[in-house]
Amino acid sequence: MSAIESVLQERRVFPPSEKTSASATISGMDAYKALSAEAERDYEGFWGRLARETLAWKKPFTKVLDESNAPFYKWFEDGELNASYNCIDRHVEAGHGAKNAIVFEADDGAVTNVTYQDLLTRVCRFANALRKRGVKKGDRVVIYLPMSVEGVVAMQACARIGATHSVVFGGFSSKSLNERLVDVGAVALITADEQMRGGKALPLKSIADEALAAGGCEAVKDVIVYRRTGGKVAWTEGRDAWMHEIVENESDTCEPEWVSAEHPLFILYTSGSTGKPKGVQHSTGGLLLWAAQTMKWTFDAKPAEDVFWCTADIGWITGHSYITYGPTAIGATQVMFEGVPTYPNAGRFWDMIAKHKVTIFYTAPTAIRSLIKASEADAKVHPKSYDLSSLRILGTVGEPINPEAWVWYYENVGGARCPVIDTWWQTETGGHMITPLPGATPLVPGSCTLPLPGIMATVVDETGQEVPNGQGGILVVKRPWPSMLRNVWGDPDRYKKSYFPEELGGRLYLAGDGAVRDKETGYFTIMGRIDDVLNVSGHRLGTMEIESALVANPLVAEAAVVGRPDDTTGEAVVAFVVLKRSRPEGDESTKIANELRAWVAKEIGPIAKPKDIRFGENLPKTRSGKIMRRLLRSLAKGEEITQDVSTLENPAILDQLGEAR
Ligand code: 7RM
């Protein structure tokens, strides 16, 4: 039996790594249990202690948690601090100004070292330039930038002056960018001329111009442009300015804006089950506390020795908490990468780990799976062809990791020396929630194991009753925690309905994932989303969002979108489409399918493009007119139809819809 087979059969348990246990921040299960018990015993005392020990406060808080307006919770509200001061100044003041904050590797391999002192200077200059343009505390600034030091500088500069940033992933379309600019009420937009990915220059400024021209963003007075490639861009005088020019004559120092811990640090849009993305609003104190604390606990990061690398983009929550804020808050050195894992070849990650002597590596299952495939095809890009001995901890995030990929990661990347830390969390949770601890938790491939101390996660049924271990149910969190979202921007009603539904009693945080706990160990296994949200390569996409995009195309009469399992991306988008004209066949259907893919890429972004498009004369519906989504899911998977289809008007469409384009 192969190693993988035995893992699958026995749910093999891997001991916590001997390389990390003795010196780990939380060493051994007893230490974990003691911390969890402390939180159970004195919840506010526990969180108050962490907040005082982990962050620097300008004005100490006197109250930890305010539940008087639940589920709108407030943490450390009368305390004052500044995120950028915590992430930068305090390390410089402690004598670490010469230490690398960011080791940036560009798409073409060029490396730039940015020390904490450099970062401070750059953030101050940019913050001053923003202030000069009238950007002030509470204003929203949209950031549409590639993976870059400038991206981190822009976010930190906003935080420094109390402006709330909203980063839009550089892969989103002008339409998605426009929607976010309008919804958040931005006063400024920070973008780049172009971005470099895999040797190719891709536009950003022209997309930003389109987004601004699409209407509704008249409040945007300034567009600040980072010159990345020098590619030609259109220019609107009086509105557009080059980033490098406006910081030139600014001062190297900038007094931070001290804000309440509850002041919104950022708003990040994420897909929900309706068509419109939700502006997830995070607080300054809570988010920063948990980003820093989990760096120490989950990653066991030791600023003096470790080189941390999170491969996520700053456009996602993982980039916010584990690039911009977490590593800097604890004064660590991190690697930041502009490009893609497959350029110049699929050994890029391993090459970079070796080159920068990365000790803690954090990536997504989808990347691991695609690199498994590539290394099977070409031994030169296999991780075993590189010296990865600097590694001591491996992390994963974004979707359930299949045990095969887990074991491959463990054996080939970590060389069976490093624990694989499977971190379950969400945009809304701000930081890690359920995860093993290196040096404490015995590991089971495919399980995110146990909640962190202070995180009261459990599994309930549809009425909010806890279910026994071994029984599947809905993943919830029973008590508020500091890094939880505070609101859906501009839509408190949606916040309540989406996350604290009355059906569950109105006080349980509903994560939207299904889960089951192991009978003996209580370990959590996440079973995927229970709502209409897909997870493609770790990116959340609402099926309704894609459906609305499709029906906005003049050719389309009706569309239904479901997910199906995919070897590499986890889930793939499958669209069932009814055209206004007759059902296309042969070459014509391929042509229209490609047109619709390009359309979705333009409406939302290339990540939302349907992998399969299936045309039918109509969609399978119940008598009451509801689309039979379960049936579509079976069709998408190519399964035999076992459901009762007697209510279908036209059973012949099942054959039509089984044909992928
Ligand atoms: C950090 C992030 C959140 C959704 C979440 C899950 C899925 C994330 C894991 C996971 C199983 C994991 N934020 N998810 N991590 N599922 N195991 N370790 O991904 O807001 O973009 O997505 O991702 O479904 O609800 S996110």
Coordinates of C-alpha atoms and ligand atoms in Angstrom, one line a residue, residues 270 317-318 396-401 422-428 448 511 513 526 528-529 535 538 540, ligand 1:
T270 CA -16.5 39.1 -1.2
I317 CA -8.2 38.7 2.7
T318 CA -5.2 36.4 2.9
T396 CA -2.5 25.9 3.3
V397 CA -5.7 27.9 2.9
G398 CA -8.6 28.7 0.6
E399 CA -10.4 25.4 0.2
P400 CA -10.5 21.9 1.6
I401 CA -7.2 20.2 0.8
D422 CA -4.5 23.5 7.2
T423 CA -6.0 26.9 8.2
W424 CA -9.8 27.3 7.9
W425 CA -11.0 30.9 7.9
Q426 CA -12.8 33.5 5.8
T427 CA -12.8 37.0 4.6
E428 CA -15.3 37.7 7.3
C448 CA -8.2 21.7 9.9
A511 CA -19.9 30.7 8.3
D513 CA -19.7 26.0 5.3
I526 CA -14.9 21.2 6.3
G528 CA -17.6 22.9 1.5
R529 CA -20.2 25.7 1.1
N535 CA -14.8 28.1 -4.6
G538 CA -9.6 29.4 -3.5
R540 CA -15.2 32.8 -3.8
Ligands
7RM1 C1 -9.2 32.7 3.7 C2 -10.2 32.5 2.6 C3 -13.6 31.4 2.5 C4 -14.1 30.0 2.2 C5 -14.6 29.3 3.4 C6 -14.4 27.8 2.9 C7 -13.1 27.9 2.1 C8 -11.0 28.5 3.2 C9 -10.4 26.5 4.0 C10 -11.6 26.4 3.4 C11 -11.6 24.1 3.9 C12 -9.7 25.3 4.6 N1 -11.2 33.4 2.6 N2 -11.9 27.6 2.9 N3 -10.0 27.8 3.9 N4 -12.2 25.2 3.3 N5 -10.4 24.2 4.5 N6 -8.6 25.4 5.2 O1 -10.1 31.7 1.8 O2 -13.5 34.3 2.1 O3 -12.0 33.8 0.3 O4 -13.1 32.0 1.4 O5 -13.1 29.2 1.6 O6 -15.5 27.4 2.1 O7 -15.9 29.6 3.7 S1 -12.5 33.5 1.6

